[in-house]
Amino acid sequence: MNKIFSVARMEILDIRRSKLMLSLLGFFLIAAIVSVVVASIDFGVKADAYKTYTDALAASGITNPATAPQLFPLHLMRAAIEYLEILGALFAIILGYAAIAKEKQRGTLSLLFTRPIGNFTLVLGKLGALALVWLAFVSIVVLATMLTAVIAGHAQLSATDVGRLLLTILGAWIYLLVWTAVAVSIASTSKKLTTALIVSIVLWLLVVLVIPQVGDTMDPDNQVPGGLFKSLQIAKPDETAVLANFTGYNSARDALEISSVTKHFERYTFAFLGIKDQYNQQPIGTVWAGVFINALALWLFAIGTLVISLFTTKPKTLLRTSK
Amino acid sequence: MKAIIRQELLALSRERLPLMLFTVFVSMISVSSLIGFLTKTTVSDVWIRTREAGLTSAPNPFASLSPLYYARNSIIYIILVGTLMAIIAGVSSALRDRKAATIDLILSRPTSRSAYIYGKLIGITIWLSLSLFLVGVIAAVVISIIFGAALPASDYARLAVFFLLALPLLSGFAVIGMFAGLLSKRETSALLLPISFWAFVTFVIPQIGTAARPVALLNPVPLPPTSGGPFGALNFFIGPFAVSEQFKVASGKILNDPDISGDFSKAIISILGFAVLTSFLISMVKRTSIRGVLSE
């Protein structure tokens, strides 16, 4: 166990010393904070527009029939979560790749494996360290964006909101671990490190950007600005009845979407943050029941990728691919 | 310079990494038209069902759309896959001679620094032009098959202009990749820095100017800035730097997409300016930087 801790300690020290890693993580944190500031300003603009509209109607003796825009503090984090979804996954790949690549590049593996260490010591130490780094990073990002929402957006948090945020941190942490484990596996089994990095990035491109984009494109309601069914003036129950005739098409679209871990992460976090309308202001238990499948899928992706990385990062494989 | 261009083309046709992304690029452009067709058919079927059930009297929203609608998704794949392919081609090109330690030998010949850099850049641009020509032909054939007839000549011309417009965008990103390849001390940083720059340009800059969320930016239709507040002014100053969003505006207008709003000439200036500026800046890379030793 001490050896695993030694590897983990060394890994954390390396990350702390890497200017590139710190710059990337710093860049992400700034982008996330800016996104909350932008969302807060955007809300302020909409609230002002509503007030101006209401005042103009009042001056004409008419009551404004539209409801005032309501601030839900957790909604301000939506863009930050989407950054975690896209850029977070990319940076998780970079960190996972770097953890293995540096050992291969420095030629330290042969020396390391002359010591009496077990088959899984190195990978457990490295994954443990990266898990800690991601937990700290996700917590900092969520805390910083929430503080920004409170200061810039004048938002107020309830105790339930804190619970929702903790569950969001948990989901984001698992999601980033999945990508780190994928990159560790690919870097361990590739003889050429550049190939490993590009293969990981192509995978990221397909799973994080292309599959969800294709899924969204295939949604008939997204094909007309403002929504297809709104433009056809069709009520929700009728919409459901009409779509029941297209189960084959919708099942294919859904199957495509759920093949991407990113979509599960999105559905999970959007539900807990109340971004998805049906879960907004619902008790945590209700939300949990609704997204249990997505939470389970996230865990299964994590367990699967971690197990694969354990078995692909054995000394024998590493020594063979680093020659 | 001719020898450098020829060598660049030969190397790019042999290297696996740019070819891997090229394969993804070709596949996505081919599939995108098919996805457009499936979606349009489904929406039309939905409309027929709702009309038959007496639920709507609205006209079919897709009835008057041009066949170029099927090329709509190609815009997003050029931004997502094409630009990454260009970056990787640029990085690979710049790192090749440094990794093989042949750069000193090349520069010992009567070859100027700018001839070396621009020779490579011209080689990459020709390779990108050929790639775009190929995906353009594939897109035209697939759309014609889906449409069930040859398109009007003006539509083919619009498709050609659309893929031609992608060239300065991809060349600009290839130069960013070359920059990183020529200046970075490590191979990993050479790959990561331009990809981070791409992420910044594609997701962060447009968000500041329009308040659009990052995932919404995966839509081929660019979002107009929120009216009111500082967004109009922010978008005026920052918008031109969001070249991927400008590419969406210009491409949408070229493809006759009725949902696209925005200033066409501003978008064209932004894309061409990006290509020209990056091409000019790379001439400033010093000889000592090009000859710098890679740490890994």
Coordinates of C-alpha atoms in Angstrom, one line a residue:
Chain A
M1 CA 0.0 0.0 0.0
N2 CA 2.9 2.4 0.8
K3 CA 4.2 1.9 -2.7
I4 CA 0.9 2.9 -4.2
F5 CA 1.0 6.0 -2.1
S6 CA 4.5 6.8 -3.2
V7 CA 3.5 6.6 -6.8
A8 CA 0.4 8.7 -6.2
R9 CA 2.5 11.3 -4.3
M10 CA 5.0 11.5 -7.1
E11 CA 2.2 11.9 -9.7
I12 CA 0.6 14.8 -7.8
L13 CA 4.0 16.4 -7.4
D14 CA 4.5 16.1 -11.2
I15 CA 1.1 17.7 -12.0
R16 CA 1.8 20.5 -9.5
R17 CA 5.2 21.2 -11.3
S18 CA 3.8 21.0 -14.8
K19 CA 3.2 24.5 -16.1
L20 CA 1.2 23.2 -19.1
M21 CA -1.2 21.3 -16.9
L22 CA -1.7 24.2 -14.5
S23 CA -2.2 26.5 -17.4
L24 CA -4.9 24.2 -18.9
L25 CA -6.7 23.8 -15.6
G26 CA -6.4 27.6 -14.9
F27 CA -7.8 28.3 -18.4
F28 CA -10.7 26.0 -17.7
L29 CA -11.5 27.6 -14.3
I30 CA -11.5 31.1 -15.9
A31 CA -13.7 30.0 -18.8
A32 CA -16.2 28.4 -16.3
I33 CA -16.3 31.6 -14.2
V34 CA -16.7 33.8 -17.2
S35 CA -19.6 31.6 -18.4
V36 CA -21.4 32.2 -15.1
V37 CA -20.8 36.0 -15.3
V38 CA -22.1 35.9 -18.9
A39 CA -25.2 33.9 -17.8
S40 CA -25.8 36.4 -14.9
I41 CA -25.6 39.4 -17.2
D42 CA -27.9 37.6 -19.7
F43 CA -30.5 37.0 -17.0
G44 CA -30.2 40.7 -15.9
V45 CA -30.8 41.8 -19.5
K46 CA -33.9 39.6 -19.8
A47 CA -35.2 40.9 -16.4
D48 CA -34.7 44.5 -17.5
A49 CA -36.4 43.9 -20.8
Y50 CA -39.4 42.4 -19.0
K51 CA -39.6 45.4 -16.6
T52 CA -39.4 47.8 -19.5
Y53 CA -42.2 45.9 -21.3
T54 CA -44.3 45.7 -18.2
D55 CA -43.9 49.5 -17.5
A56 CA -44.8 50.3 -21.1
L57 CA -47.9 48.2 -20.9
A58 CA -48.8 49.7 -17.5
A59 CA -48.6 53.2 -19.0
S60 CA -51.2 52.1 -21.5
G61 CA -53.3 50.6 -18.8
I62 CA -52.7 47.0 -19.8
T63 CA -51.5 44.2 -17.4
N64 CA -48.5 42.2 -18.7
P65 CA -49.8 38.6 -19.2
A66 CA -46.3 37.1 -19.4
T67 CA -44.7 35.8 -16.3
A68 CA -41.5 37.5 -15.1
P69 CA -38.2 35.7 -15.7
Q70 CA -37.3 33.8 -12.5
L71 CA -33.7 33.3 -11.4
F72 CA -32.8 29.7 -10.5
P73 CA -29.2 30.0 -9.3
L74 CA -28.2 26.5 -10.4
H75 CA -29.2 27.3 -14.0
L76 CA -26.5 29.9 -14.2
M77 CA -24.0 26.9 -14.1
R78 CA -25.3 25.4 -17.2
A79 CA -22.5 26.6 -19.5
A80 CA -19.9 25.6 -16.9
I81 CA -21.3 22.1 -16.8
E82 CA -21.1 22.0 -20.6
Y83 CA -17.5 23.1 -20.4
L84 CA -16.9 20.2 -18.1
E85 CA -18.7 18.0 -20.6
I86 CA -16.5 19.1 -23.6
L87 CA -13.3 20.7 -22.4
G88 CA -13.2 18.8 -19.1
A89 CA -13.2 15.5 -21.0
L90 CA -10.4 16.8 -23.3
F91 CA -8.2 17.8 -20.3
A92 CA -9.0 14.5 -18.5
I93 CA -7.5 12.8 -21.6
I94 CA -4.5 15.0 -21.5
L95 CA -3.8 14.3 -17.8
G96 CA -4.3 10.5 -18.2
Y97 CA -2.1 10.4 -21.3
A98 CA 0.6 12.5 -19.6
A99 CA 0.7 10.2 -16.6
I100 CA 1.9 7.3 -18.8
A101 CA 3.6 9.2 -21.5
K102 CA 6.1 10.9 -19.3
E103 CA 7.3 7.6 -17.8
K104 CA 7.8 6.2 -21.3
Q105 CA 9.6 9.3 -22.5
R106 CA 11.9 9.6 -19.5
G107 CA 12.7 5.9 -19.8
T108 CA 12.0 5.4 -16.1
L109 CA 9.8 2.4 -16.5
S110 CA 12.7 -0.1 -16.7
L111 CA 14.2 1.3 -13.6
L112 CA 10.9 1.4 -11.8
F113 CA 10.1 -2.2 -12.5
T114 CA 13.4 -3.5 -11.2
R115 CA 12.0 -2.7 -7.8
P116 CA 9.7 -5.3 -6.1
I117 CA 6.4 -3.7 -7.0
G118 CA 3.1 -5.5 -7.9
N119 CA 1.4 -5.7 -11.2
F120 CA -1.1 -3.0 -10.3
T121 CA 1.0 -0.8 -8.1
L122 CA 1.9 1.8 -10.7
V123 CA -1.6 2.1 -12.3
L124 CA -3.4 2.2 -9.0
G125 CA -1.0 4.9 -7.7
K126 CA -1.4 7.0 -10.9
L127 CA -5.2 6.5 -11.1
G128 CA -5.6 7.3 -7.4
A129 CA -3.6 10.5 -7.8
L130 CA -5.6 11.5 -10.8
A131 CA -8.8 10.7 -9.1
L132 CA -7.8 13.0 -6.2
V133 CA -6.7 15.8 -8.6
W134 CA -10.1 15.6 -10.4
L135 CA -12.0 15.6 -7.2
A136 CA -10.2 18.7 -6.0
F137 CA -10.5 20.3 -9.4
V138 CA -14.2 19.7 -9.9
S139 CA -14.9 20.9 -6.3
I140 CA -13.0 24.1 -7.0
V141 CA -14.8 24.7 -10.3
V142 CA -18.2 24.1 -8.8
L143 CA -17.4 26.2 -5.7
A144 CA -15.9 29.0 -7.8
T145 CA -18.9 29.1 -10.3
M146 CA -21.4 29.0 -7.4
L147 CA -19.6 31.9 -5.6
T148 CA -19.7 33.8 -8.9
A149 CA -23.4 33.1 -9.3
V150 CA -23.9 34.4 -5.7
I151 CA -21.8 37.5 -6.3
A152 CA -22.4 38.4 -9.9
G153 CA -25.9 36.9 -10.2
H154 CA -27.2 37.9 -6.7
A155 CA -28.4 34.3 -6.3
Q156 CA -29.3 32.7 -3.1
L157 CA -28.6 29.1 -2.3
S158 CA -30.8 26.8 -0.3
A159 CA -29.7 23.7 1.6
T160 CA -31.2 21.5 -1.1
D161 CA -29.1 23.4 -3.7
V162 CA -26.0 22.4 -1.8
G163 CA -27.1 18.7 -1.9
R164 CA -27.7 19.1 -5.7
L165 CA -24.3 20.6 -6.1
L166 CA -22.6 17.7 -4.2
L167 CA -24.3 15.2 -6.5
T168 CA -23.2 17.3 -9.5
I169 CA -19.6 17.1 -8.2
L170 CA -19.9 13.4 -7.9
G171 CA -21.2 13.0 -11.4
A172 CA -18.5 15.3 -12.9
W173 CA -15.8 13.4 -11.0
I174 CA -16.9 10.1 -12.3
Y175 CA -17.2 11.5 -15.9
L176 CA -13.7 12.9 -15.8
L177 CA -12.3 9.6 -14.4
V178 CA -13.8 7.7 -17.3
W179 CA -11.9 9.8 -19.8
T180 CA -8.7 9.7 -17.7
A181 CA -8.9 5.9 -17.6
V182 CA -9.5 5.7 -21.4
A183 CA -6.4 7.8 -22.0
V184 CA -4.3 5.8 -19.6
S185 CA -5.3 2.6 -21.4
I186 CA -4.6 3.9 -24.8
A187 CA -1.2 5.5 -23.8
S188 CA -0.2 2.2 -22.1
T189 CA -1.0 0.0 -25.1
S190 CA 0.4 2.3 -27.9
K191 CA 3.9 2.0 -29.0
K192 CA 3.9 5.5 -30.5
L193 CA 2.8 8.1 -28.0
T194 CA 1.7 10.6 -30.6
T195 CA -0.6 8.0 -32.0
A196 CA -2.0 7.4 -28.5
L197 CA -2.8 11.1 -28.1
I198 CA -4.4 11.4 -31.5
V199 CA -6.5 8.2 -31.1
S200 CA -7.7 9.5 -27.7
I201 CA -8.6 12.9 -29.2
V202 CA -10.4 11.3 -32.2
L203 CA -12.4 9.2 -29.6
W204 CA -13.2 12.4 -27.7
L205 CA -14.3 14.1 -30.9
L206 CA -16.6 11.3 -31.8
V207 CA -18.1 10.6 -28.3
V208 CA -18.3 14.1 -26.9
L209 CA -19.0 16.2 -30.0
V210 CA -20.2 14.2 -32.9
I211 CA -22.6 11.6 -31.4
P212 CA -24.5 14.1 -29.3
Q213 CA -24.6 16.5 -32.2
V214 CA -26.0 13.8 -34.5
G215 CA -28.5 12.9 -31.9
D216 CA -29.6 16.5 -31.5
T217 CA -29.8 16.9 -35.3
M218 CA -32.0 13.9 -35.6
D219 CA -34.5 15.4 -33.1
P220 CA -37.4 16.6 -35.4
D221 CA -38.3 19.3 -32.9
N222 CA -34.8 20.9 -33.3
Q223 CA -35.3 21.3 -37.1
V224 CA -37.3 24.4 -37.0
P225 CA -36.3 27.6 -35.0
G226 CA -38.4 27.7 -31.9
G227 CA -39.3 24.0 -32.2
L228 CA -41.2 22.1 -34.9
F229 CA -44.3 21.4 -32.7
K230 CA -44.6 25.0 -31.6
S231 CA -44.4 26.1 -35.2
L232 CA -47.2 23.6 -36.1
Q233 CA -49.1 24.8 -33.0
I234 CA -49.5 21.3 -31.6
A235 CA -50.1 20.8 -27.9
K236 CA -47.9 18.5 -25.8
P237 CA -50.3 15.5 -25.5
D238 CA -50.9 15.6 -29.3
E239 CA -47.1 15.8 -29.8
T240 CA -46.6 12.7 -27.8
A241 CA -49.3 10.9 -29.7
V242 CA -47.8 11.9 -33.1
L243 CA -44.3 10.9 -32.0
A244 CA -45.7 7.4 -31.0
N245 CA -45.8 6.7 -34.7
F246 CA -42.1 7.2 -35.1
T247 CA -40.8 4.8 -32.4
G248 CA -38.3 3.2 -34.7
Y249 CA -36.7 6.5 -35.6
N250 CA -36.7 7.8 -32.0
S251 CA -35.3 4.5 -30.7
A252 CA -32.4 4.7 -33.1
R253 CA -31.8 8.3 -32.1
D254 CA -31.9 7.4 -28.4
A255 CA -29.7 4.4 -28.9
L256 CA -27.1 6.6 -30.6
E257 CA -27.3 9.1 -27.7
I258 CA -27.0 6.6 -24.9
S259 CA -23.9 5.1 -26.5
S260 CA -22.1 8.3 -25.5
V261 CA -21.1 8.6 -21.8
T262 CA -21.3 12.4 -22.4
K263 CA -25.1 12.3 -22.9
H264 CA -25.5 10.3 -19.6
F265 CA -23.4 12.9 -17.8
E266 CA -25.5 15.7 -19.3
R267 CA -28.8 14.2 -18.5
Y268 CA -27.6 13.4 -14.9
T269 CA -26.3 16.9 -14.1
F270 CA -29.0 18.8 -16.0
A271 CA -31.6 16.9 -13.9
F272 CA -30.0 17.6 -10.5
L273 CA -29.3 21.3 -11.4
G274 CA -33.0 21.6 -12.5
I275 CA -32.0 22.7 -16.0
K276 CA -34.2 20.1 -17.4
D277 CA -37.7 21.6 -16.9
Q278 CA -39.4 18.4 -15.6
Y279 CA -36.9 18.2 -12.7
N280 CA -36.7 21.9 -11.8
Q281 CA -37.4 22.5 -8.1
Q282 CA -38.3 18.8 -7.6
P283 CA -37.1 16.9 -4.5
I284 CA -33.7 15.2 -4.8
G285 CA -35.4 11.8 -4.4
T286 CA -37.7 12.4 -7.4
V287 CA -34.8 13.5 -9.5
W288 CA -32.7 10.5 -8.4
A289 CA -35.5 8.2 -9.5
G290 CA -35.7 9.9 -12.9
V291 CA -32.0 9.8 -13.6
F292 CA -31.1 6.5 -11.9
I293 CA -30.4 4.9 -15.3
N294 CA -28.0 7.7 -16.3
A295 CA -26.2 7.5 -12.9
L296 CA -25.9 3.7 -13.3
A297 CA -24.6 4.1 -16.8
L298 CA -22.0 6.6 -15.6
W299 CA -20.8 4.2 -12.9
L300 CA -20.7 1.3 -15.4
F301 CA -18.6 3.3 -17.8
A302 CA -16.3 4.2 -15.0
I303 CA -16.0 0.7 -13.7
G304 CA -15.5 -0.7 -17.2
T305 CA -12.8 1.8 -18.2
L306 CA -11.0 1.6 -14.8
V307 CA -10.9 -2.2 -15.0
I308 CA -9.6 -2.0 -18.6
S309 CA -6.9 0.5 -17.6
L310 CA -5.8 -1.8 -14.7
F311 CA -5.3 -4.7 -17.1
T312 CA -3.7 -2.7 -19.9
T313 CA -1.2 -0.9 -17.6
K314 CA 0.6 -3.9 -16.3
P315 CA 4.5 -3.8 -16.3
K316 CA 4.7 -6.4 -19.1
T317 CA 2.6 -4.2 -21.4
L318 CA 4.3 -1.0 -20.5
L319 CA 7.8 -2.4 -21.0
R320 CA 6.8 -4.0 -24.4
T321 CA 5.3 -0.7 -25.7
S322 CA 8.0 1.6 -24.4
K323 CA 10.8 0.0 -26.3
Chain B
M1 CA 10.8 25.7 -52.6
K2 CA 9.3 23.3 -55.1
A3 CA 11.2 20.4 -53.5
I4 CA 9.9 21.4 -50.0
I5 CA 6.3 21.5 -51.3
R6 CA 6.7 18.1 -53.0
Q7 CA 8.3 16.6 -49.9
E8 CA 5.4 18.0 -47.8
L9 CA 2.7 16.5 -50.0
L10 CA 4.6 13.1 -50.0
A11 CA 4.9 13.1 -46.2
L12 CA 1.3 14.0 -45.6
S13 CA 0.1 11.3 -47.9
R14 CA 2.2 8.8 -45.9
E15 CA 1.6 9.9 -42.3
R16 CA -1.0 7.9 -40.4
L17 CA -2.3 10.6 -38.1
P18 CA -3.5 13.2 -40.6
L19 CA -4.9 10.4 -42.7
M20 CA -6.8 9.0 -39.6
L21 CA -8.5 12.4 -39.2
F22 CA -9.0 12.7 -42.9
T23 CA -10.9 9.4 -42.9
V24 CA -13.1 10.6 -40.0
F25 CA -13.7 13.9 -41.9
V26 CA -14.7 12.1 -45.2
S27 CA -17.0 9.7 -43.3
M28 CA -18.8 12.5 -41.4
I29 CA -19.3 14.7 -44.4
S30 CA -20.7 11.6 -46.3
V31 CA -23.0 10.6 -43.4
S32 CA -24.1 14.2 -42.7
S33 CA -26.1 14.4 -45.9
L34 CA -27.8 11.1 -45.1
I35 CA -28.7 12.4 -41.5
G36 CA -30.1 15.5 -43.1
F37 CA -32.2 13.4 -45.4
L38 CA -33.5 11.1 -42.6
T39 CA -34.4 14.1 -40.5
K40 CA -36.2 16.0 -43.3
T41 CA -38.2 12.8 -44.2
T42 CA -39.2 12.3 -40.6
V43 CA -40.2 16.0 -40.2
S44 CA -42.3 15.8 -43.4
D45 CA -43.9 12.6 -42.1
V46 CA -44.7 14.2 -38.8
W47 CA -46.3 17.1 -40.6
I48 CA -48.4 14.7 -42.8
R49 CA -49.6 12.8 -39.7
T50 CA -50.5 16.0 -37.8
R51 CA -52.3 17.4 -40.9
E52 CA -54.2 14.2 -41.5
A53 CA -55.3 14.2 -37.8
G54 CA -56.5 17.7 -38.2
L55 CA -54.0 19.0 -35.6
T56 CA -52.5 21.7 -37.8
S57 CA -53.2 23.8 -40.8
A58 CA -49.6 25.2 -41.0
P59 CA -47.7 24.5 -44.2
N60 CA -44.9 21.9 -44.3
P61 CA -41.9 23.8 -42.9
F62 CA -39.6 21.9 -45.2
A63 CA -41.7 22.1 -48.4
S64 CA -39.7 24.9 -50.0
L65 CA -36.3 24.0 -48.8
S66 CA -33.5 23.7 -51.3
P67 CA -31.5 20.4 -51.7
L68 CA -28.6 22.3 -50.2
Y69 CA -30.3 21.9 -46.8
Y70 CA -28.7 18.4 -46.8
A71 CA -25.2 20.0 -46.7
R72 CA -26.1 22.0 -43.6
N73 CA -24.4 19.6 -41.2
S74 CA -21.2 19.7 -43.2
I75 CA -20.6 23.1 -41.8
I76 CA -20.3 21.8 -38.3
Y77 CA -18.1 18.9 -39.4
I78 CA -15.7 21.3 -41.1
I79 CA -15.5 23.2 -37.8
L80 CA -15.1 20.2 -35.6
V81 CA -13.2 17.6 -37.6
G82 CA -11.7 19.6 -40.5
T83 CA -10.0 22.2 -38.4
L84 CA -8.6 19.5 -36.1
M85 CA -7.3 17.7 -39.1
A86 CA -5.7 20.9 -40.3
I87 CA -4.1 21.5 -36.9
I88 CA -2.7 17.9 -36.8
A89 CA -1.3 18.3 -40.4
G90 CA 0.4 21.6 -39.3
V91 CA 1.9 20.2 -36.2
S92 CA 3.1 17.0 -37.9
S93 CA 4.7 19.0 -40.7
A94 CA 6.5 21.4 -38.3
L95 CA 7.7 18.6 -36.0
R96 CA 8.8 16.2 -38.7
D97 CA 12.2 17.7 -39.5
R98 CA 12.8 18.6 -35.8
K99 CA 12.1 15.0 -34.7
A100 CA 14.3 13.5 -37.5
A101 CA 17.0 16.1 -36.7
T102 CA 17.2 16.9 -40.4
I103 CA 16.3 20.6 -39.9
D104 CA 20.0 21.6 -39.6
L105 CA 20.9 19.8 -42.8
I106 CA 18.0 21.4 -44.7
L107 CA 18.8 24.9 -43.5
S108 CA 22.5 24.4 -44.4
R109 CA 21.4 24.2 -48.0
P110 CA 20.7 27.5 -49.9
T111 CA 17.2 27.6 -48.6
S112 CA 15.9 30.6 -46.8
R113 CA 13.8 30.4 -43.6
S114 CA 10.8 31.8 -45.3
A115 CA 11.1 29.5 -48.3
Y116 CA 11.2 26.6 -45.8
I117 CA 8.1 27.7 -43.9
Y118 CA 6.1 28.8 -46.9
G119 CA 7.0 25.7 -48.8
K120 CA 5.6 23.6 -46.1
L121 CA 2.5 25.9 -45.8
I122 CA 1.9 25.7 -49.5
G123 CA 2.2 21.9 -49.4
I124 CA -0.3 21.7 -46.5
T125 CA -2.7 24.0 -48.3
I126 CA -2.5 21.9 -51.5
W127 CA -3.2 18.8 -49.3
L128 CA -6.2 20.5 -47.7
S129 CA -7.5 21.7 -51.1
L130 CA -7.4 18.1 -52.4
S131 CA -9.1 16.9 -49.2
L132 CA -11.8 19.5 -49.5
F133 CA -12.2 18.8 -53.2
L134 CA -12.7 15.1 -52.5
V135 CA -15.3 15.7 -49.7
G136 CA -17.0 18.3 -51.9
V137 CA -17.4 15.8 -54.7
I138 CA -18.7 13.2 -52.2
A139 CA -21.2 15.7 -50.7
A140 CA -22.4 16.7 -54.2
V141 CA -22.9 13.0 -55.3
V142 CA -24.7 12.0 -52.0
I143 CA -27.0 15.0 -52.2
S144 CA -27.8 14.3 -55.9
I145 CA -28.6 10.7 -55.0
I146 CA -30.9 11.7 -52.1
F147 CA -32.6 14.4 -54.2
G148 CA -33.1 11.8 -56.9
A149 CA -31.9 14.0 -59.7
A150 CA -29.0 16.3 -60.7
L151 CA -29.1 19.6 -58.8
P152 CA -29.4 22.9 -60.6
A153 CA -26.0 24.2 -61.7
S154 CA -26.3 27.1 -59.3
D155 CA -26.6 24.7 -56.4
Y156 CA -23.4 22.9 -57.5
A157 CA -21.7 26.2 -57.7
R158 CA -22.9 27.2 -54.2
L159 CA -21.5 23.8 -52.9
A160 CA -18.2 24.5 -54.6
V161 CA -18.0 28.0 -53.1
F162 CA -18.8 26.6 -49.7
F163 CA -16.0 24.1 -49.7
L164 CA -13.7 26.7 -51.2
L165 CA -14.5 29.0 -48.3
A166 CA -13.4 26.2 -45.9
L167 CA -9.9 26.4 -47.3
P168 CA -8.8 29.7 -45.6
L169 CA -10.4 28.5 -42.3
L170 CA -8.5 25.2 -42.4
S171 CA -5.3 26.8 -43.6
G172 CA -5.4 29.3 -40.7
F173 CA -5.7 26.5 -38.2
A174 CA -3.0 24.5 -40.0
V175 CA -0.7 27.6 -39.5
I176 CA -1.6 27.6 -35.8
G177 CA -0.5 24.0 -35.7
M178 CA 2.7 24.9 -37.5
F179 CA 3.4 27.7 -35.0
A180 CA 3.1 25.2 -32.1
G181 CA 5.2 22.6 -33.9
L182 CA 7.9 25.1 -34.6
L183 CA 8.0 26.8 -31.3
S184 CA 7.2 24.1 -28.7
K185 CA 9.9 22.4 -26.8
R186 CA 7.9 19.3 -26.3
E187 CA 5.9 17.2 -28.8
T188 CA 2.9 16.9 -26.3
S189 CA 2.7 20.7 -25.9
A190 CA 3.0 21.1 -29.7
L191 CA -0.2 19.1 -30.0
L192 CA -2.1 20.4 -27.0
L193 CA -1.6 24.1 -27.3
P194 CA -3.2 24.5 -30.8
I195 CA -6.1 22.2 -29.8
S196 CA -6.6 24.4 -26.7
F197 CA -6.5 27.5 -28.9
W198 CA -9.1 25.8 -31.2
A199 CA -11.4 25.1 -28.2
F200 CA -11.0 28.7 -27.1
V201 CA -11.9 30.1 -30.5
T202 CA -14.8 27.6 -31.0
F203 CA -16.4 27.7 -27.6
V204 CA -15.2 30.4 -25.3
I205 CA -15.0 33.5 -27.6
P206 CA -18.5 33.0 -29.1
Q207 CA -20.0 32.5 -25.7
I208 CA -18.7 35.9 -24.4
G209 CA -20.1 37.7 -27.5
T210 CA -23.5 36.0 -27.7
A211 CA -24.2 34.4 -24.3
A212 CA -24.7 31.1 -26.3
R213 CA -24.0 28.0 -24.4
P214 CA -21.1 25.7 -25.5
V215 CA -23.3 22.8 -26.6
A216 CA -25.5 25.2 -28.6
L217 CA -22.4 26.1 -30.5
L218 CA -22.4 22.6 -32.0
N219 CA -25.5 23.8 -34.0
P220 CA -24.7 24.7 -37.7
V221 CA -26.9 27.8 -37.3
P222 CA -25.0 30.5 -35.4
L223 CA -26.9 32.2 -32.6
P224 CA -27.4 36.0 -32.8
P225 CA -26.2 37.9 -29.7
T226 CA -28.7 38.6 -26.9
S227 CA -30.2 42.0 -27.5
G228 CA -29.5 44.6 -24.8
G229 CA -26.9 44.8 -22.1
P230 CA -23.2 44.7 -23.1
F231 CA -23.7 41.8 -25.6
G232 CA -24.1 43.9 -28.7
A233 CA -20.9 45.8 -28.1
L234 CA -19.0 42.7 -26.9
N235 CA -20.1 40.9 -30.1
F236 CA -19.0 43.8 -32.2
F237 CA -15.5 43.6 -30.9
I238 CA -15.1 39.9 -30.1
G239 CA -17.3 38.5 -32.9
P240 CA -14.8 38.8 -35.7
F241 CA -12.3 36.6 -33.7
A242 CA -14.9 33.8 -33.4
V243 CA -13.9 32.6 -36.9
S244 CA -15.8 29.3 -36.6
E245 CA -19.1 31.3 -35.9
Q246 CA -18.2 33.6 -38.8
F247 CA -17.7 30.5 -41.0
K248 CA -21.2 29.4 -40.0
V249 CA -22.7 32.7 -41.1
A250 CA -20.8 32.8 -44.4
S251 CA -21.5 29.2 -45.2
G252 CA -25.1 29.4 -44.3
K253 CA -25.6 32.4 -46.6
I254 CA -23.8 30.6 -49.4
L255 CA -25.9 27.4 -48.9
N256 CA -29.1 29.6 -48.9
D257 CA -30.1 28.6 -45.4
P258 CA -33.1 30.7 -44.5
D259 CA -32.4 30.5 -40.8
I260 CA -29.0 32.2 -41.0
S261 CA -28.7 35.8 -40.0
G262 CA -25.6 37.9 -39.8
D263 CA -23.3 40.1 -41.9
F264 CA -21.9 38.1 -44.9
S265 CA -19.1 40.5 -45.8
K266 CA -18.0 40.8 -42.2
A267 CA -17.9 37.0 -42.0
I268 CA -15.8 36.7 -45.2
I269 CA -13.4 39.4 -44.0
S270 CA -13.0 37.6 -40.7
I271 CA -12.2 34.2 -42.2
L272 CA -9.8 35.6 -44.9
G273 CA -8.2 37.9 -42.3
F274 CA -7.6 34.9 -40.0
A275 CA -5.8 33.1 -42.8
V276 CA -3.8 36.1 -44.0
L277 CA -2.8 37.2 -40.4
T278 CA -1.6 33.7 -39.3
S279 CA 0.3 33.3 -42.6
F280 CA 2.0 36.6 -42.1
L281 CA 2.8 36.0 -38.4
I282 CA 4.5 32.6 -39.1
S283 CA 7.1 34.3 -41.3
M284 CA 8.3 36.0 -38.0
V285 CA 9.4 32.7 -36.5
K286 CA 13.1 32.8 -35.9
R287 CA 15.6 30.5 -37.4
T288 CA 16.9 29.5 -33.9
S289 CA 13.3 28.5 -32.9
I290 CA 12.9 26.3 -35.9
R291 CA 16.2 24.6 -35.0
G292 CA 15.3 24.2 -31.3
V293 CA 15.8 20.7 -30.0
L294 CA 12.7 18.8 -28.8
S295 CA 12.9 17.7 -25.2
E296 CA 11.2 14.4 -25.8

